[in-house]
Amino acid sequence: AIPEPAATVGGAASSSGAAAHGNVGLDIERHLLGLRAATHRAELAAVLALKKGSPSQFAELKSRLADSVSSAQRAGAQLQHCMRFFDSHEQRGFGRDGVVGRARWLELVVLAGLLGFFVVPSAARQAVLAMLFSAMEPLRALSSIIDWGVLAPYMGGVSHVVAINSLVFLLLCLVVWSGLKGQ
């Protein structure tokens, strides 16, 4: 848990939420009323008119500005905490992006290839498959000496579905494992 930072604009810090909000409000009012008359004459006149004419609206303006400042300071503290966390991990040697980076690029290339294969129109897909089959023809000729009759009971449609589902499950496990290993 990140401790709530001191929320002040330019003054003393306080770590409690209500006191910090009050300090921010005081600093905002001091800043608004401390505008130099020579350079910010119109703004100063508008702020003074708002304060005298409608104190509740001036208080609402101060409250909203204080909320914004406090929120920005909390976000800044969280960003600094994240920066320190990642810097400490990088210094301890967790920044080994060589192997993890290559594995991620390989995953992206394979996934893009699969996506491209299924997005490509069927005529182009058939042309690519025909080229792959012609490139695999020498392997098919070499495998003709093997007796494939033993595998005949397993060549049905259900067997193909089971094999494809098993392959997809193994690929999914590999992606999850490499993602967990990369953390």
mmCIF file of C-alpha atoms in Angstrom:
data_model
loop_
_atom_site.group_PDB
_atom_site.id
_atom_site.type_symbol
_atom_site.label_atom_id
_atom_site.label_comp_id
_atom_site.label_asym_id
_atom_site.label_seq_id
_atom_site.Cartn_x
_atom_site.Cartn_y
_atom_site.Cartn_z
ATOM 1 C CA ALA A 1 0.000 0.000 0.000
ATOM 2 C CA ILE A 2 1.281 3.418 -0.927
ATOM 3 C CA PRO A 3 1.083 5.980 1.849
ATOM 4 C CA GLU A 4 -0.943 9.032 0.962
ATOM 5 C CA PRO A 5 1.554 11.794 0.142
ATOM 6 C CA ALA A 6 1.566 15.183 1.681
ATOM 7 C CA ALA A 7 -0.780 17.307 -0.367
ATOM 8 C CA THR A 8 0.395 20.877 -0.477
ATOM 9 C CA VAL A 9 0.998 23.222 -3.326
ATOM 10 C CA GLY A 10 4.005 25.016 -1.993
ATOM 11 C CA GLY A 11 3.909 25.024 1.772
ATOM 12 C CA ALA A 12 4.399 22.635 4.647
ATOM 13 C CA ALA A 13 3.489 19.010 4.190
ATOM 14 C CA SER A 14 0.944 17.022 6.120
ATOM 15 C CA SER A 15 0.298 13.317 5.754
ATOM 16 C CA SER A 16 -3.315 13.159 6.940
ATOM 17 C CA GLY A 17 -6.005 13.415 4.277
ATOM 18 C CA ALA A 18 -8.185 16.127 5.859
ATOM 19 C CA ALA A 19 -5.279 18.237 7.051
ATOM 20 C CA ALA A 20 -3.560 17.868 3.683
ATOM 21 C CA HIS A 21 -6.729 18.926 1.877
ATOM 22 C CA GLY A 22 -6.936 21.963 4.167
ATOM 23 C CA ASN A 23 -3.312 22.887 3.530
ATOM 24 C CA VAL A 24 -3.862 22.647 -0.212
ATOM 25 C CA GLY A 25 -6.943 24.857 0.091
ATOM 26 C CA LEU A 26 -5.010 27.454 2.072
ATOM 27 C CA ASP A 27 -2.118 27.380 -0.386
ATOM 28 C CA ILE A 28 -4.510 27.729 -3.324
ATOM 29 C CA GLU A 29 -6.282 30.697 -1.721
ATOM 30 C CA ARG A 30 -2.935 32.311 -0.889
ATOM 31 C CA HIS A 31 -1.799 31.771 -4.475
ATOM 32 C CA LEU A 32 -5.054 33.060 -6.014
ATOM 33 C CA LEU A 33 -5.138 36.168 -3.851
ATOM 34 C CA GLY A 34 -1.408 36.717 -4.236
ATOM 35 C CA LEU A 35 -1.589 37.320 -7.958
ATOM 36 C CA ARG A 36 0.388 40.386 -8.936
ATOM 37 C CA ALA A 37 -1.901 43.235 -9.804
ATOM 38 C CA ALA A 38 0.433 44.463 -12.554
ATOM 39 C CA THR A 39 0.479 41.252 -14.615
ATOM 40 C CA HIS A 40 -2.784 39.515 -13.659
ATOM 41 C CA ARG A 41 -5.130 42.415 -13.002
ATOM 42 C CA ALA A 42 -8.223 40.836 -14.630
ATOM 43 C CA GLU A 43 -7.726 37.451 -12.971
ATOM 44 C CA LEU A 44 -7.196 39.002 -9.545
ATOM 45 C CA ALA A 45 -10.324 41.128 -9.922
ATOM 46 C CA ALA A 46 -12.372 38.056 -10.959
ATOM 47 C CA VAL A 47 -11.094 36.017 -8.008
ATOM 48 C CA LEU A 48 -11.800 38.830 -5.524
ATOM 49 C CA ALA A 49 -15.267 39.386 -7.003
ATOM 50 C CA LEU A 50 -16.019 35.658 -6.721
ATOM 51 C CA LYS A 51 -14.792 35.541 -3.123
ATOM 52 C CA LYS A 52 -16.823 38.579 -2.043
ATOM 53 C CA GLY A 53 -19.897 37.921 -4.195
ATOM 54 C CA SER A 54 -20.304 34.202 -3.629
ATOM 55 C CA PRO A 55 -18.223 32.706 -0.829
ATOM 56 C CA SER A 56 -19.828 29.274 -1.337
ATOM 57 C CA GLN A 57 -18.818 29.161 -5.019
ATOM 58 C CA PHE A 58 -15.304 30.334 -4.093
ATOM 59 C CA ALA A 59 -15.122 27.550 -1.485
ATOM 60 C CA GLU A 60 -16.337 25.039 -4.101
ATOM 61 C CA LEU A 61 -13.646 26.285 -6.530
ATOM 62 C CA LYS A 62 -10.998 25.907 -3.826
ATOM 63 C CA SER A 63 -12.281 22.448 -2.933
ATOM 64 C CA ARG A 64 -12.227 21.241 -6.537
ATOM 65 C CA LEU A 65 -8.759 22.662 -7.115
ATOM 66 C CA ALA A 66 -7.536 21.040 -3.878
ATOM 67 C CA ASP A 67 -9.040 17.696 -4.935
ATOM 68 C CA SER A 68 -7.309 17.959 -8.313
ATOM 69 C CA VAL A 69 -3.963 18.821 -6.729
ATOM 70 C CA SER A 70 -4.264 15.987 -4.195
ATOM 71 C CA SER A 71 -5.237 13.513 -6.906
ATOM 72 C CA ALA A 72 -2.334 14.594 -9.108
ATOM 73 C CA GLN A 73 0.067 14.240 -6.197
ATOM 74 C CA ARG A 74 -1.214 10.729 -5.412
ATOM 75 C CA ALA A 75 -0.817 9.768 -9.075
ATOM 76 C CA GLY A 76 2.702 11.200 -9.058
ATOM 77 C CA ALA A 77 3.576 9.230 -5.930
ATOM 78 C CA GLN A 78 2.230 6.025 -7.495
ATOM 79 C CA LEU A 79 4.248 6.663 -10.661
ATOM 80 C CA GLN A 80 7.385 7.233 -8.585
ATOM 81 C CA HIS A 81 6.678 4.012 -6.676
ATOM 82 C CA CYS A 82 6.325 2.117 -9.979
ATOM 83 C CA MET A 83 9.499 3.698 -11.307
ATOM 84 C CA ARG A 84 11.453 2.648 -8.194
ATOM 85 C CA PHE A 85 9.986 -0.868 -8.445
ATOM 86 C CA PHE A 86 11.007 -1.327 -12.083
ATOM 87 C CA ASP A 87 14.396 0.287 -11.523
ATOM 88 C CA SER A 88 15.125 -2.056 -8.609
ATOM 89 C CA HIS A 89 14.125 -5.094 -10.680
ATOM 90 C CA GLU A 90 16.268 -3.951 -13.564
ATOM 91 C CA GLN A 91 19.254 -3.465 -11.255
ATOM 92 C CA ARG A 92 18.778 -6.986 -9.829
ATOM 93 C CA GLY A 93 19.048 -8.470 -13.307
ATOM 94 C CA PHE A 94 15.406 -9.025 -14.172
ATOM 95 C CA GLY A 95 15.905 -6.943 -17.313
ATOM 96 C CA ARG A 96 17.038 -9.971 -19.342
ATOM 97 C CA ASP A 97 15.014 -9.058 -22.367
ATOM 98 C CA GLY A 98 17.200 -11.024 -24.764
ATOM 99 C CA VAL A 99 15.621 -14.462 -24.382
ATOM 100 C CA VAL A 100 12.207 -13.222 -23.266
ATOM 101 C CA GLY A 101 12.115 -10.625 -26.049
ATOM 102 C CA ARG A 102 12.970 -13.205 -28.703
ATOM 103 C CA ALA A 103 10.325 -15.591 -27.344
ATOM 104 C CA ARG A 104 7.714 -12.834 -27.431
ATOM 105 C CA TRP A 105 8.654 -11.927 -31.009
ATOM 106 C CA LEU A 106 8.398 -15.586 -31.978
ATOM 107 C CA GLU A 107 4.966 -15.811 -30.334
ATOM 108 C CA LEU A 108 3.832 -12.683 -32.146
ATOM 109 C CA VAL A 109 5.076 -13.975 -35.510
ATOM 110 C CA VAL A 110 3.355 -17.342 -35.027
ATOM 111 C CA LEU A 111 0.102 -15.724 -33.905
ATOM 112 C CA ALA A 112 0.218 -13.233 -36.783
ATOM 113 C CA GLY A 113 0.869 -16.093 -39.193
ATOM 114 C CA LEU A 114 -2.099 -18.055 -37.869
ATOM 115 C CA LEU A 115 -4.322 -15.002 -37.964
ATOM 116 C CA GLY A 116 -3.139 -14.184 -41.471
ATOM 117 C CA PHE A 117 -3.796 -17.750 -42.575
ATOM 118 C CA PHE A 118 -7.403 -17.638 -41.426
ATOM 119 C CA VAL A 119 -8.050 -14.084 -42.642
ATOM 120 C CA VAL A 120 -6.629 -14.634 -46.137
ATOM 121 C CA PRO A 121 -9.288 -15.436 -48.768
ATOM 122 C CA SER A 122 -9.696 -19.121 -49.496
ATOM 123 C CA ALA A 123 -8.334 -18.902 -53.078
ATOM 124 C CA ALA A 124 -5.030 -17.444 -51.836
ATOM 125 C CA ARG A 125 -4.988 -19.919 -48.934
ATOM 126 C CA GLN A 126 -5.387 -22.797 -51.389
ATOM 127 C CA ALA A 127 -2.470 -21.453 -53.445
ATOM 128 C CA VAL A 128 -0.274 -21.279 -50.334
ATOM 129 C CA LEU A 129 -1.288 -24.798 -49.283
ATOM 130 C CA ALA A 130 -0.586 -26.091 -52.808
ATOM 131 C CA MET A 131 2.932 -24.592 -52.637
ATOM 132 C CA LEU A 132 3.481 -26.157 -49.206
ATOM 133 C CA PHE A 133 2.295 -29.565 -50.440
ATOM 134 C CA SER A 134 4.590 -29.361 -53.461
ATOM 135 C CA ALA A 135 7.495 -28.459 -51.171
ATOM 136 C CA MET A 136 6.634 -31.456 -48.940
ATOM 137 C CA GLU A 137 6.394 -33.906 -51.855
ATOM 138 C CA PRO A 138 9.941 -35.281 -51.330
ATOM 139 C CA LEU A 139 9.046 -36.140 -47.726
ATOM 140 C CA ARG A 140 5.877 -37.849 -48.880
ATOM 141 C CA ALA A 141 7.883 -39.922 -51.359
ATOM 142 C CA LEU A 142 10.298 -40.949 -48.597
ATOM 143 C CA SER A 143 7.437 -41.868 -46.281
ATOM 144 C CA SER A 144 5.876 -44.194 -48.857
ATOM 145 C CA ILE A 145 8.114 -47.009 -47.653
ATOM 146 C CA ILE A 146 6.459 -46.872 -44.196
ATOM 147 C CA ASP A 147 3.384 -49.052 -43.633
ATOM 148 C CA TRP A 148 0.651 -46.603 -42.586
ATOM 149 C CA GLY A 149 -2.015 -49.292 -42.340
ATOM 150 C CA VAL A 150 -1.479 -49.483 -38.579
ATOM 151 C CA LEU A 151 -2.780 -45.925 -38.217
ATOM 152 C CA ALA A 152 -5.929 -46.505 -40.313
ATOM 153 C CA PRO A 153 -8.293 -46.814 -37.299
ATOM 154 C CA TYR A 154 -7.131 -43.398 -36.084
ATOM 155 C CA MET A 155 -7.702 -41.529 -39.363
ATOM 156 C CA GLY A 156 -11.385 -40.691 -38.745
ATOM 157 C CA GLY A 157 -12.864 -37.207 -38.307
ATOM 158 C CA VAL A 158 -13.133 -37.487 -34.525
ATOM 159 C CA SER A 159 -9.449 -38.358 -34.260
ATOM 160 C CA HIS A 160 -8.550 -35.270 -36.281
ATOM 161 C CA VAL A 161 -10.670 -33.048 -34.026
ATOM 162 C CA VAL A 162 -9.055 -34.532 -30.906
ATOM 163 C CA ALA A 163 -5.585 -34.062 -32.387
ATOM 164 C CA ILE A 164 -6.238 -30.441 -33.381
ATOM 165 C CA ASN A 165 -7.787 -29.622 -30.000
ATOM 166 C CA SER A 166 -4.817 -31.209 -28.227
ATOM 167 C CA LEU A 167 -2.398 -29.193 -30.348
ATOM 168 C CA VAL A 168 -4.238 -25.937 -29.656
ATOM 169 C CA PHE A 169 -4.329 -26.742 -25.917
ATOM 170 C CA LEU A 170 -0.577 -27.437 -25.902
ATOM 171 C CA LEU A 171 0.100 -24.174 -27.742
ATOM 172 C CA LEU A 172 -2.063 -22.283 -25.251
ATOM 173 C CA CYS A 173 -0.205 -23.894 -22.337
ATOM 174 C CA LEU A 174 3.099 -22.941 -23.963
ATOM 175 C CA VAL A 175 2.004 -19.297 -24.343
ATOM 176 C CA VAL A 176 0.817 -19.123 -20.724
ATOM 177 C CA TRP A 177 3.980 -20.804 -19.452
ATOM 178 C CA SER A 178 6.281 -18.491 -21.393
ATOM 179 C CA GLY A 179 4.249 -15.492 -20.203
ATOM 180 C CA LEU A 180 4.565 -16.578 -16.577
ATOM 181 C CA LYS A 181 8.255 -17.350 -17.036
ATOM 182 C CA GLY A 182 8.793 -13.842 -18.437
ATOM 183 C CA GLN A 183 7.443 -12.161 -15.303
#
